[in-house]
Coordinates of C-alpha atoms in Angstrom, one line a residue:
M218 CA 213.9 179.4 1.8
T219 CA 216.4 176.6 1.7
G220 CA 213.7 174.2 0.5
D221 CA 212.6 176.5 -2.3
K222 CA 216.2 176.9 -3.3
T223 CA 216.8 173.1 -3.4
M224 CA 213.6 172.6 -5.4
S225 CA 214.7 175.3 -7.9
M226 CA 218.0 173.6 -8.3
A227 CA 216.3 170.3 -8.8
G228 CA 214.0 171.8 -11.5
T229 CA 217.1 173.2 -13.2
D230 CA 218.8 169.8 -13.1
L231 CA 215.7 168.2 -14.6
F232 CA 215.7 170.7 -17.4
E233 CA 219.4 170.1 -18.2
L234 CA 218.9 166.3 -17.9
S235 CA 216.1 166.4 -20.5
R236 CA 218.3 168.3 -22.9
G237 CA 221.1 165.8 -22.3
V238 CA 218.8 162.9 -23.0
L239 CA 217.8 164.4 -26.3
D240 CA 221.4 165.0 -27.3
V241 CA 222.4 161.4 -26.5
A242 CA 219.4 159.9 -28.1
S243 CA 219.8 162.0 -31.3
K244 CA 223.5 160.9 -31.6
K245 CA 222.6 157.2 -31.1
V246 CA 219.8 157.3 -33.6
S247 CA 222.1 159.0 -36.1
L248 CA 224.6 156.2 -35.7
I249 CA 221.8 153.6 -36.3
E250 CA 220.7 155.5 -39.4
D251 CA 224.3 155.6 -40.7
I252 CA 224.6 151.8 -40.1
T253 CA 221.4 151.0 -42.0
R254 CA 222.5 153.2 -44.9
R255 CA 225.8 151.2 -45.1
T256 CA 223.9 147.9 -44.8
K257 CA 221.6 148.9 -47.6
M258 CA 224.6 149.8 -49.8
L259 CA 226.1 146.4 -49.1
A260 CA 222.8 144.7 -50.0
M261 CA 222.7 146.6 -53.3
N262 CA 226.2 145.7 -54.1
A263 CA 225.4 142.1 -53.3
L264 CA 222.4 142.1 -55.6
I265 CA 224.6 143.4 -58.4
E266 CA 227.2 140.7 -57.9
A267 CA 224.4 138.0 -57.7
A268 CA 223.1 139.2 -61.0
R269 CA 226.5 138.8 -62.6
A270 CA 226.8 135.3 -61.2
G271 CA 223.6 134.2 -62.9
D272 CA 222.0 131.0 -61.7
A273 CA 224.8 130.5 -59.2
G274 CA 224.0 133.8 -57.5
R275 CA 220.2 133.4 -57.1
G276 CA 220.3 132.2 -53.6
F277 CA 222.6 135.0 -52.6
A278 CA 220.2 137.5 -54.2
V279 CA 217.4 136.3 -51.9
V280 CA 219.6 137.0 -48.9
A281 CA 220.6 140.4 -50.3
N282 CA 217.0 141.3 -50.8
E283 CA 216.1 140.3 -47.3
V284 CA 219.0 142.4 -45.9
S285 CA 217.8 145.4 -47.9
E286 CA 214.2 144.9 -46.6
I287 CA 215.5 144.7 -43.0
S288 CA 217.5 147.9 -43.5
T289 CA 214.5 149.7 -44.8
Q290 CA 212.4 148.6 -41.8
V291 CA 215.2 149.6 -39.3
N292 CA 215.4 153.0 -41.0
S293 CA 211.7 153.5 -40.7
I294 CA 211.8 152.5 -37.0
T295 CA 214.7 154.9 -36.3
K296 CA 212.8 157.8 -37.9
E297 CA 209.7 157.1 -35.7
L298 CA 212.0 156.8 -32.7
R299 CA 213.7 160.1 -33.4
S300 CA 210.3 161.8 -33.8
E301 CA 208.9 160.3 -30.6
I302 CA 212.0 161.1 -28.6
V303 CA 212.0 164.7 -29.8
A304 CA 208.3 165.1 -29.0
R305 CA 208.6 163.6 -25.5
V306 CA 211.8 165.4 -24.6
D307 CA 210.3 168.7 -25.8
H308 CA 207.3 168.1 -23.5
L309 CA 209.6 167.2 -20.6
T310 CA 211.6 170.4 -21.3
T311 CA 208.5 172.6 -21.5
T312 CA 207.2 171.1 -18.3
G313 CA 210.5 171.4 -16.5
S314 CA 211.0 175.0 -17.7
A315 CA 207.5 175.9 -16.4
M316 CA 208.3 174.1 -13.1
V317 CA 211.6 176.0 -12.7
Q318 CA 209.8 179.3 -13.5
E319 CA 207.1 178.6 -10.9
M320 CA 209.5 177.7 -8.2
H321 CA 211.8 180.6 -9.0
G322 CA 208.9 183.0 -9.1
K323 CA 207.7 181.8 -5.8
R324 CA 211.1 182.3 -4.3
L325 CA 211.2 185.9 -5.6
A326 CA 207.8 186.5 -4.0
D327 CA 209.0 185.0 -0.7
L328 CA 212.1 187.3 -0.8
S329 CA 209.8 190.3 -1.6
L330 CA 207.7 189.4 1.4
N331 CA 210.8 189.2 3.6
M332 CA 211.8 192.7 2.4
I333 CA 208.5 194.3 3.3
E334 CA 208.3 192.5 6.6
I335 CA 211.7 193.8 7.6
I336 CA 210.7 197.4 6.8
D337 CA 207.3 196.9 8.6
R338 CA 209.0 195.8 11.8
N339 CA 211.3 198.9 11.6
L340 CA 208.3 201.2 11.0
Y341 CA 206.3 199.6 13.8
E342 CA 209.0 200.8 16.1
R343 CA 208.7 204.3 14.7
S344 CA 204.9 204.2 15.5
C345 CA 205.8 203.3 19.1
D346 CA 208.4 206.0 19.4
V347 CA 206.1 208.9 18.3
R348 CA 203.3 207.8 20.7
W349 CA 205.7 207.4 23.6
W350 CA 207.6 210.7 23.1
A351 CA 204.4 212.7 22.7
T352 CA 203.8 212.0 26.4
D353 CA 207.2 213.2 27.5
S354 CA 206.7 216.0 30.1
A355 CA 209.1 218.4 28.3
V356 CA 207.1 217.9 25.1
V357 CA 203.7 218.3 26.8
D358 CA 204.8 221.4 28.8
C359 CA 206.1 223.0 25.6
A360 CA 202.9 222.5 23.7
A361 CA 200.8 223.6 26.7
D362 CA 202.7 226.8 27.4
P363 CA 205.4 227.6 24.8
T364 CA 207.5 230.0 26.7
E365 CA 211.0 230.5 25.5
E366 CA 212.3 228.5 28.5
A367 CA 209.9 225.6 27.8
R368 CA 210.9 225.6 24.1
R369 CA 214.6 225.4 25.0
H370 CA 214.0 222.7 27.5
A371 CA 212.0 220.7 25.0
S372 CA 214.6 221.2 22.3
R373 CA 217.3 219.9 24.7
R374 CA 215.1 216.9 25.6
L375 CA 214.5 216.1 21.9
G376 CA 218.3 216.4 21.3
V377 CA 219.0 213.8 23.9
I378 CA 216.5 211.4 22.3
L379 CA 218.2 212.0 18.9
E380 CA 221.6 211.1 20.3
S381 CA 220.3 207.6 21.1
Y382 CA 217.9 207.2 18.1
T383 CA 220.2 207.8 15.2
V384 CA 217.7 206.7 12.6
Y385 CA 216.0 210.1 12.9
L386 CA 216.9 213.4 11.3
D387 CA 214.9 215.6 13.6
L388 CA 211.9 215.8 15.9
W389 CA 209.5 218.7 15.8
I390 CA 206.9 220.1 18.2
A391 CA 204.1 222.1 16.5
D392 CA 201.4 224.1 18.1
R393 CA 197.7 223.7 17.2
N394 CA 198.1 226.3 14.4
G395 CA 200.9 224.3 12.8
T396 CA 203.8 226.5 13.8
V397 CA 206.9 224.5 14.7
I398 CA 207.8 225.8 18.2
A399 CA 210.8 223.5 19.0
N400 CA 213.0 220.9 17.3
G401 CA 215.7 218.6 18.4
R402 CA 218.5 219.8 16.2
P403 CA 218.2 223.6 15.9
D404 CA 221.9 224.0 15.0
R405 CA 221.7 221.6 12.1
Y406 CA 218.2 222.6 10.9
P407 CA 217.7 226.2 12.0
G408 CA 214.9 226.7 9.5
A409 CA 212.7 224.2 11.2
R410 CA 211.6 226.4 14.1
G411 CA 209.0 228.9 13.0
A412 CA 208.1 226.8 9.9
N413 CA 204.4 226.3 9.4
V414 CA 203.2 222.8 8.7
S415 CA 199.4 223.4 8.9
D416 CA 199.0 222.3 5.3
E417 CA 200.9 219.1 5.7
P418 CA 198.6 216.0 5.7
W419 CA 200.5 214.4 8.5
F420 CA 199.9 217.4 10.8
R421 CA 196.2 217.7 10.0
Q422 CA 195.7 214.0 10.5
A423 CA 197.7 213.8 13.7
L424 CA 195.7 216.7 15.2
A425 CA 192.5 214.8 14.3
T426 CA 193.5 211.6 16.1
R427 CA 191.0 210.5 18.7
N428 CA 193.3 209.4 21.4
G429 CA 197.0 208.8 22.4
G430 CA 197.0 205.3 20.8
E431 CA 196.6 206.7 17.3
F432 CA 199.2 208.1 15.0
T433 CA 199.5 209.1 11.3
V434 CA 202.2 208.5 8.7
G435 CA 203.0 210.8 5.8
D436 CA 204.1 209.7 2.4
V437 CA 207.9 209.1 1.9
A438 CA 208.9 212.5 0.6
R439 CA 211.6 215.1 0.6
N440 CA 211.5 217.7 3.4
R441 CA 212.9 221.1 2.4
S442 CA 213.5 222.2 6.0
L443 CA 215.7 219.1 6.5
D444 CA 218.2 219.8 3.7
D445 CA 215.7 218.2 1.2
R446 CA 216.4 214.8 2.6
V447 CA 214.0 211.9 2.0
V448 CA 212.0 211.1 5.2
A449 CA 209.2 209.0 6.4
T450 CA 207.2 211.2 8.8
Y451 CA 205.3 209.8 11.8
A452 CA 203.1 212.1 13.9
T453 CA 200.6 212.1 16.7
A454 CA 198.8 214.6 18.8
I455 CA 200.4 216.0 22.0
R456 CA 197.6 215.8 24.6
R457 CA 197.0 217.8 27.7
D458 CA 198.8 216.4 30.7
G459 CA 200.1 213.6 28.5
E460 CA 196.8 211.7 29.0
A461 CA 195.6 209.3 26.3
D462 CA 192.2 210.9 26.3
G463 CA 193.4 214.5 26.9
D464 CA 192.7 217.4 24.5
A465 CA 195.0 217.8 21.5
I466 CA 197.2 220.8 22.3
G467 CA 199.8 220.3 19.5
V468 CA 201.5 217.7 17.3
L469 CA 204.8 215.8 17.5
G470 CA 206.3 215.0 14.2
I471 CA 209.3 212.7 13.9
F472 CA 211.4 212.3 10.7
F473 CA 212.8 208.9 9.9
D474 CA 216.0 209.1 7.8
W475 CA 214.5 207.0 5.1
E476 CA 217.2 206.5 2.4
P477 CA 220.0 204.7 4.3
Q478 CA 217.6 202.5 6.3
A479 CA 215.6 201.5 3.2
A480 CA 218.8 200.9 1.2
A481 CA 220.0 198.5 3.8
V482 CA 216.8 196.4 3.2
V483 CA 216.7 196.4 -0.6
E484 CA 220.5 195.8 -0.9
G485 CA 220.5 193.1 1.7
V486 CA 218.2 190.7 -0.1
R487 CA 219.7 187.2 0.0
L488 CA 220.0 186.5 -3.7
E489 CA 221.9 183.5 -5.1
A490 CA 225.3 183.9 -6.8
G491 CA 224.9 185.5 -10.2
E492 CA 221.4 186.8 -9.5
R493 CA 222.3 190.2 -8.0
E494 CA 223.5 191.9 -11.2
K495 CA 220.3 190.9 -13.1
S496 CA 217.9 191.7 -10.3
R497 CA 216.3 194.9 -9.1
C498 CA 214.9 194.9 -5.5
L499 CA 212.2 197.6 -4.8
L500 CA 209.9 199.0 -2.2
L501 CA 206.8 200.5 -3.6
D502 CA 204.2 202.7 -1.8
A503 CA 200.5 202.2 -2.1
R504 CA 200.5 204.1 -5.4
H505 CA 203.3 201.8 -6.7
R506 CA 205.8 204.6 -6.6
V507 CA 209.4 203.6 -6.0
I508 CA 210.4 204.5 -2.5
A509 CA 213.6 202.4 -2.4
S510 CA 215.6 200.5 -5.1
S511 CA 218.7 198.4 -5.0
D512 CA 220.1 200.2 -8.1
G513 CA 219.4 203.6 -6.7
R514 CA 217.2 204.6 -9.6
G515 CA 213.7 206.0 -9.7
L516 CA 213.4 207.2 -6.1
L517 CA 210.1 209.1 -5.8
T518 CA 210.0 209.6 -9.6
E519 CA 209.2 206.1 -11.0
T520 CA 205.9 204.2 -10.9
V521 CA 206.0 200.4 -11.5
P522 CA 203.0 199.0 -13.3
L523 CA 202.6 196.2 -10.9
R524 CA 200.1 193.4 -11.7
R525 CA 198.3 191.8 -8.8
N526 CA 196.3 189.0 -10.5
A527 CA 197.6 186.5 -8.0
G528 CA 196.4 188.6 -5.0
T529 CA 198.5 189.9 -2.2
M530 CA 201.6 187.8 -3.1
G531 CA 202.7 186.3 -6.4
H532 CA 204.8 186.4 -9.5
Y533 CA 204.5 186.9 -13.3
I534 CA 206.4 187.5 -16.5
D535 CA 206.1 191.2 -17.5
D536 CA 206.0 192.8 -20.9
K537 CA 209.8 192.9 -21.1
D538 CA 210.1 189.1 -20.4
R539 CA 211.3 189.7 -16.9
L540 CA 210.3 187.6 -13.9
V541 CA 208.5 189.8 -11.3
G542 CA 207.9 188.6 -7.7
Y543 CA 205.9 190.8 -5.3
A544 CA 204.3 190.8 -1.9
L545 CA 201.9 193.2 -0.2
T546 CA 202.7 194.3 3.4
P547 CA 201.0 192.1 5.9
G548 CA 201.6 194.6 8.7
Y549 CA 203.3 193.9 12.0
E550 CA 201.8 193.7 15.5
T551 CA 199.5 196.7 15.8
Y552 CA 201.0 198.3 12.8
K553 CA 198.6 197.6 9.9
G554 CA 201.0 198.6 7.1
L555 CA 200.5 201.3 4.5
G556 CA 199.7 199.3 1.5
W557 CA 203.4 199.1 0.5
Y558 CA 204.9 196.3 -1.6
G559 CA 208.2 194.5 -1.7
V560 CA 209.1 193.7 -5.4
I561 CA 211.9 192.0 -7.2
I562 CA 212.3 192.3 -11.0
Q563 CA 214.8 189.9 -12.5
E564 CA 216.1 189.5 -16.0
R565 CA 215.7 186.0 -17.3

């Protein structure tokens, strides 16, 4: 990152230097043109005086004519010089500007990749959590035989987990029919227990997992039973006796408190001084829907028309003349990613 920043600064310096060369050259050429005009005027005055002197001024007239001819030649050369300098400096400026844009675009793409990598590492841990907690004896016993005592014990156990893992809003145990039979925060979310989630994609997909090593992830969305908070839902099947190849007897759903965690990522991008106010850092889901934004706008309602001509990572100028850098999730460890993107849109 430091190298890219240094290169970007060097490109900007080159751009400014080329403009400075053009300014200096133009001023010096203007001075030469002014001198040649004055010289030509002197030559003309000398010819007039030589004509008045008659035969005595003929020799001086030859010199005056020669000075006038030299002035004309110098003036022609300065015009050619001005034209060549302008053309070459314009080419240098265009090249320098393109180089600066390329380096800056690459830097935005790198920062976008860093954003999505940070969130992927975080979500990888969530995938580990759900698979681990689904084997907890209190969770397994509750799903296997949901007596009132088993439900209370499981709820207390989930509550203990939530005290240590503050990034979650709640943890739910659902039976095979999709009825939530226990949750970790019954006092805060009393409407969770008894709710039916059988129509939720995360529940159906979790119930269909083949073994304890598999899990499913729901779209980032609002959950009405959790005070309409935005959550990322991870789920896996609870299996008989907690065995990896046991029959699915229920589903454990865990609800990641998405907004504050994602905000920390998009607001923590290491932009240079003066960039932050003209930059918008985003996380997009696989449908290019905004799931986090540094300016707080568009959450779950805005879709960004992302161009991906450069492949999984790149940059381009959009229709509003803004520089856009993006990167597709590469996944992390055994977490393959969800097709999400890190994106930075910057006013030029």
